[in-house]
PDB file of C-alpha atoms in Angstrom:
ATOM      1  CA  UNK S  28     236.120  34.024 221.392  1.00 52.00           C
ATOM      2  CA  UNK S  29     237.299  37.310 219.973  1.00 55.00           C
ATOM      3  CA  UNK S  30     240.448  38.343 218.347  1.00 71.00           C
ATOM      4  CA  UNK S  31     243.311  39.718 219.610  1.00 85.00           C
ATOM      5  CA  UNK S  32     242.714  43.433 217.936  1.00 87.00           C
ATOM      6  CA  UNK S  33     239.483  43.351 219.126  1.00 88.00           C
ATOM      7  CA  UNK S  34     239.935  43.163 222.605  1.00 88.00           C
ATOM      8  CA  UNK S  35     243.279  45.454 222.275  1.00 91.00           C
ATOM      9  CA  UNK S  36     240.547  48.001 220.586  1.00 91.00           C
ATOM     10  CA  UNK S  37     237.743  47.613 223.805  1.00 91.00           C
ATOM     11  CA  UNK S  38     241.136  47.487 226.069  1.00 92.00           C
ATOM     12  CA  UNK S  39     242.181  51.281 224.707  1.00 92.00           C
ATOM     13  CA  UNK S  40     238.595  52.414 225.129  1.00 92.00           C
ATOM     14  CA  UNK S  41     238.327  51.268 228.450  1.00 92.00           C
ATOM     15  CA  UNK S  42     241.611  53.346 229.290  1.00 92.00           C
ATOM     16  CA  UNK S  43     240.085  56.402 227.831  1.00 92.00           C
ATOM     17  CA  UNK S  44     237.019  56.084 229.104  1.00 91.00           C
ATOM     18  CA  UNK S  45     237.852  55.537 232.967  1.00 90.00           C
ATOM     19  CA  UNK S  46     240.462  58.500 232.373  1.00 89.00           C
ATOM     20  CA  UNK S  47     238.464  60.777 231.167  1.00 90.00           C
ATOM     21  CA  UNK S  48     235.562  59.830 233.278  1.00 88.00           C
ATOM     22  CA  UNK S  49     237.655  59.933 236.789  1.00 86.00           C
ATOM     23  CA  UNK S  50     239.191  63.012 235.085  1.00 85.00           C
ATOM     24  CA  UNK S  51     235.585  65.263 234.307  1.00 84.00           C
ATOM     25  CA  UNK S  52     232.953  62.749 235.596  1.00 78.00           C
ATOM     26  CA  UNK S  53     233.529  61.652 239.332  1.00 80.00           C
ATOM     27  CA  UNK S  54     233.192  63.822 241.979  1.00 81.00           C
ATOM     28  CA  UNK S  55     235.291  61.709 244.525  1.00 77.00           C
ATOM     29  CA  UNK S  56     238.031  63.789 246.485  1.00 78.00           C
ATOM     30  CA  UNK S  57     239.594  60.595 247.236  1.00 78.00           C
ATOM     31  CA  UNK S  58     240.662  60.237 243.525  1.00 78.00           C
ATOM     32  CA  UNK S  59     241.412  63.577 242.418  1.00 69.00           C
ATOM     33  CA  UNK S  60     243.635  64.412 239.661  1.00 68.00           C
ATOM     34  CA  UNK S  61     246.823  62.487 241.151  1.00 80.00           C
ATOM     35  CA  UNK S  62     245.199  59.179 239.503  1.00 86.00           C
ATOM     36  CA  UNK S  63     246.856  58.029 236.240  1.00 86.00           C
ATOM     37  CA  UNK S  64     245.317  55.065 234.390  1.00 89.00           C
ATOM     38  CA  UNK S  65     248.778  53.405 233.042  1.00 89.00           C
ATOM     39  CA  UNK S  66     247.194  50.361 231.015  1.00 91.00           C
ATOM     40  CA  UNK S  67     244.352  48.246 230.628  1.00 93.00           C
ATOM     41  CA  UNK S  68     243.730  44.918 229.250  1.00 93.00           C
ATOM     42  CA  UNK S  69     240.989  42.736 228.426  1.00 93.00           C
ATOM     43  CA  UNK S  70     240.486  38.984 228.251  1.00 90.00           C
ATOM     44  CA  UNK S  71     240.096  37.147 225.257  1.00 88.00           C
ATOM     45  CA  UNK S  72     236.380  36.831 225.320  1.00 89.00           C
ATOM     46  CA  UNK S  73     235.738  40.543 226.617  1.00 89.00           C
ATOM     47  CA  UNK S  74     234.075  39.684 229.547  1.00 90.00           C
ATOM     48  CA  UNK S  75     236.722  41.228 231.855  1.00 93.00           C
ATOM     49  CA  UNK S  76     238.883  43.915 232.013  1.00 93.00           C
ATOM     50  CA  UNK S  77     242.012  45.076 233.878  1.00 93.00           C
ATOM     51  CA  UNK S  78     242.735  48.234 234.620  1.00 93.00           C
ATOM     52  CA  UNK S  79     245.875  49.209 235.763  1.00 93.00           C
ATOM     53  CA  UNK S  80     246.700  52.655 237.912  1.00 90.00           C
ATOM     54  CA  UNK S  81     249.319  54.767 239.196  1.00 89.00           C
ATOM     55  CA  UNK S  82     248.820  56.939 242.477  1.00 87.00           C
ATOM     56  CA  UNK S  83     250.741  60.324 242.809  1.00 83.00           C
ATOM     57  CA  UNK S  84     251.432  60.557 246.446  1.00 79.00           C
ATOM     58  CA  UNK S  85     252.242  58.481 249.499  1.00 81.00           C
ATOM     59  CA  UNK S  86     250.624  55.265 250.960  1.00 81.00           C
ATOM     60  CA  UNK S  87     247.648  56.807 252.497  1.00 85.00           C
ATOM     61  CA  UNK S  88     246.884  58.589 249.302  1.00 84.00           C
ATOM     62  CA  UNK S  89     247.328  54.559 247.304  1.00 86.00           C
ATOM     63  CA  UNK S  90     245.345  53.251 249.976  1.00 88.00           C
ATOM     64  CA  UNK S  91     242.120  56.117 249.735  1.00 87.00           C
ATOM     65  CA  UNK S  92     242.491  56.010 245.908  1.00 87.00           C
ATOM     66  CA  UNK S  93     241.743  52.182 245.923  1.00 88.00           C
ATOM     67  CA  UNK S  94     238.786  52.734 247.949  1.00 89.00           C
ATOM     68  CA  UNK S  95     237.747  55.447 245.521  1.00 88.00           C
ATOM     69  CA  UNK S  96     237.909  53.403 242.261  1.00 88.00           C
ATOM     70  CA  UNK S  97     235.851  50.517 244.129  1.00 90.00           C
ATOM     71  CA  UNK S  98     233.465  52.752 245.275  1.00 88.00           C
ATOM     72  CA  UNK S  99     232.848  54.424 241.672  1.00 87.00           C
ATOM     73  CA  UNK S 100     233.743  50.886 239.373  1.00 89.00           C
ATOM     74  CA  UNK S 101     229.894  50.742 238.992  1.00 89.00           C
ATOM     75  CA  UNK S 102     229.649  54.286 237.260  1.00 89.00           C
ATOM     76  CA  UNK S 103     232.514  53.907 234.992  1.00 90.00           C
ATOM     77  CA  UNK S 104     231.327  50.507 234.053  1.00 90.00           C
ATOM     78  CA  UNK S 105     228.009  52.395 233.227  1.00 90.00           C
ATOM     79  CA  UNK S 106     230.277  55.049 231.092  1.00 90.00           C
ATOM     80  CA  UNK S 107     231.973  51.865 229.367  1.00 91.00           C
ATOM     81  CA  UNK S 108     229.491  50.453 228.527  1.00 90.00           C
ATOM     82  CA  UNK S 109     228.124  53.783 227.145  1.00 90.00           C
ATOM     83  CA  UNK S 110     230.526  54.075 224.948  1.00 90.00           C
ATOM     84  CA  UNK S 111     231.713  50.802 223.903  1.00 87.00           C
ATOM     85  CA  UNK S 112     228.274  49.821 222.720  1.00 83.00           C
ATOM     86  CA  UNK S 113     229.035  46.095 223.102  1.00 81.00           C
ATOM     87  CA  UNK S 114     226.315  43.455 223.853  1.00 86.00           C
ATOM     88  CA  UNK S 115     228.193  42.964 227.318  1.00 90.00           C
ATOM     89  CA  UNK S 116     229.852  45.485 229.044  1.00 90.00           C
ATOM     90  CA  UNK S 117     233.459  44.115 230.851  1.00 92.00           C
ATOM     91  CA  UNK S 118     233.427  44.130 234.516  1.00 91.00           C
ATOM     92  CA  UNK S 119     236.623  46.425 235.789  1.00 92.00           C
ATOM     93  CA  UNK S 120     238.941  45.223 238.241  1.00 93.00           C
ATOM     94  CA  UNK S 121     241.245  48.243 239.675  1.00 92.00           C
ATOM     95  CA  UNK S 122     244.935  47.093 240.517  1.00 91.00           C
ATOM     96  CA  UNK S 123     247.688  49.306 241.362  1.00 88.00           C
ATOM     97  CA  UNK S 124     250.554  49.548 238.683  1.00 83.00           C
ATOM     98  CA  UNK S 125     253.953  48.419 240.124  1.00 79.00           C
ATOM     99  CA  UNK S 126     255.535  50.527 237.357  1.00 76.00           C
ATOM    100  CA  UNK S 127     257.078  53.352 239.711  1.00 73.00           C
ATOM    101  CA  UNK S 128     258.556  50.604 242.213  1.00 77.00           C
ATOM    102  CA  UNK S 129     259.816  48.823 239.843  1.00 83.00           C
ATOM    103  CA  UNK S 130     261.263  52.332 238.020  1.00 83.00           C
ATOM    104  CA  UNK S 131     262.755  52.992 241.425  1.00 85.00           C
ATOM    105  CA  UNK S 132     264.416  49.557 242.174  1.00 89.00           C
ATOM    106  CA  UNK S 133     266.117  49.656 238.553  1.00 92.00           C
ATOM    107  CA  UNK S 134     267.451  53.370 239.031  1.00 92.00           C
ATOM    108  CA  UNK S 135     269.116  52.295 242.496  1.00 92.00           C
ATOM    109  CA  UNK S 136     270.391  49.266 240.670  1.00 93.00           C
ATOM    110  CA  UNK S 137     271.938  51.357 237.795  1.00 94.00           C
ATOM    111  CA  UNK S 138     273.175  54.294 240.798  1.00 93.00           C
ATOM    112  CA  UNK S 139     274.802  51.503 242.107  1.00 94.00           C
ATOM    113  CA  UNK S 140     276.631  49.967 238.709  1.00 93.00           C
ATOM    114  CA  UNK S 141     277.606  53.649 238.499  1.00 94.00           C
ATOM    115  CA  UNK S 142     279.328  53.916 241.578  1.00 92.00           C
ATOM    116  CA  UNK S 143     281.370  50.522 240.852  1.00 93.00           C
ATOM    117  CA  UNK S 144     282.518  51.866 237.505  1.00 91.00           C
ATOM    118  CA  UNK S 145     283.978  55.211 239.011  1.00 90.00           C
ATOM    119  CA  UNK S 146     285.653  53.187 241.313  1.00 91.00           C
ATOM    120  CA  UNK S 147     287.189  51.228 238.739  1.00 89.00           C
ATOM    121  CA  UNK S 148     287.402  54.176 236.413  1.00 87.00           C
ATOM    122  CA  UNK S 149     289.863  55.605 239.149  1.00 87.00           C
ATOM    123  CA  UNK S 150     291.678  52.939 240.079  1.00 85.00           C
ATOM    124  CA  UNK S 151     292.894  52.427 236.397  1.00 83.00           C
ATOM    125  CA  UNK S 152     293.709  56.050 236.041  1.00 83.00           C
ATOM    126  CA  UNK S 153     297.028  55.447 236.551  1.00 80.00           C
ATOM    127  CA  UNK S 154     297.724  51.814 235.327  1.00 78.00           C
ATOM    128  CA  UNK S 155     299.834  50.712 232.641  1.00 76.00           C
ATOM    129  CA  UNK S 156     299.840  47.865 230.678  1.00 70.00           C
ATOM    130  CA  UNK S 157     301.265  44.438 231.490  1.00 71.00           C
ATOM    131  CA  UNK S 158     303.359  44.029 228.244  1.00 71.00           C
ATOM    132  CA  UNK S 159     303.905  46.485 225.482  1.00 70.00           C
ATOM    133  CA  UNK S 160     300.968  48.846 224.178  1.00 68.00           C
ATOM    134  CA  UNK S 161     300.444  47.222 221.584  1.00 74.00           C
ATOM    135  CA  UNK S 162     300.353  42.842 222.050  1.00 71.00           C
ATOM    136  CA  UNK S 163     300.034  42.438 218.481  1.00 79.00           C
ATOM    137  CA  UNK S 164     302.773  41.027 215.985  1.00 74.00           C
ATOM    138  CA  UNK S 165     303.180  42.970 212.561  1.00 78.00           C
ATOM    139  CA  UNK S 166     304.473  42.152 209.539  1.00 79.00           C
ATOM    140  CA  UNK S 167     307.797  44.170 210.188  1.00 75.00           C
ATOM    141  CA  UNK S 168     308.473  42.096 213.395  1.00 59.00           C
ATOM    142  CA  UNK S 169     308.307  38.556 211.646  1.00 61.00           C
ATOM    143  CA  UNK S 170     311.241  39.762 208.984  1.00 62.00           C
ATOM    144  CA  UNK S 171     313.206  40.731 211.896  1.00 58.00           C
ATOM    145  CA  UNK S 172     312.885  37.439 213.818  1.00 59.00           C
ATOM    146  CA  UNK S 173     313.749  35.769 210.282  1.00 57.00           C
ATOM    147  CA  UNK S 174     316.862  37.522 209.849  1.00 60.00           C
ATOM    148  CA  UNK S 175     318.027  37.742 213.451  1.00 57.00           C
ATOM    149  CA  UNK S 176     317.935  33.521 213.759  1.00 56.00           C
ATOM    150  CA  UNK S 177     319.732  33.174 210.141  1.00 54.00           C
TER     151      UNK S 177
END
């Protein structure tokens, strides 16, 4: 079993690696330059890697970009293995990153929480308060009280 920096070290290798090799390396028009590896991580005794992605682009694009990285996961676990110089070399599994879903569902949340606050930004444009400004007894009110039931 290795340790935890260990595999965070092969895991940021990996991520350079594949980048740089789907980047320079792979010839695939499939792939491209609208593929963006986000993150990668490797199990605890380095036999397996995943490597996460991010497609620029529209389904089609996700879905021919898949096909591309399972076509070439052979040569860039050749180039890993290159340059990790490990006794075994980590097989890659290729999953699409849910990051700019997940970026999209939170924005529409937060448009929304906007919305609600101008709403009640305006509604209590012109509201007053209940009681006086200020709810708070001072020091100057108490002597006053004192005097006034003597």
């Amino acid at each position: 079993m290795a340790d935890n920096a260990r595999a965070k070290k092969l895991a940021d290798l990996i991520q350079e690696v594949v980048a740089e090799k789907l980047q320079r390396g792979i010839k695939d028009p499939r792939l491209g330059t609208h593929v963006t590896i986000t993150d990668t991580r490797v199990t605890g005794d380095l036999r397996e890697a995943t490597v996460f992605y991010t497609v620029y682009g529209d389904d089609e694009d996700r879905a021919s970009a898949a096909a591309g990285l399972e076509s070439a996961k052979g040569i860039l676990r050749s180039a890993v293995g290159a340059a990790a110089g490990t006794k075994f070399t980590p097989t890659l599994a290729f999953i699409a990153d849910a990051l700019p879903e997940n970026a999209k569902a939170i924005e529409d949340l937060l448009d929304r929480v906007r919305a609600s606050d101008a709403k009640v930004r305006e509604a209590s444009s012109g509201a007053t308060y209940a009681g006086d400004a200020d709810p708070y007894r001072k020091p100057e009110d108490e002597t006053d009280e004192d005097t006034a039931s003597e």
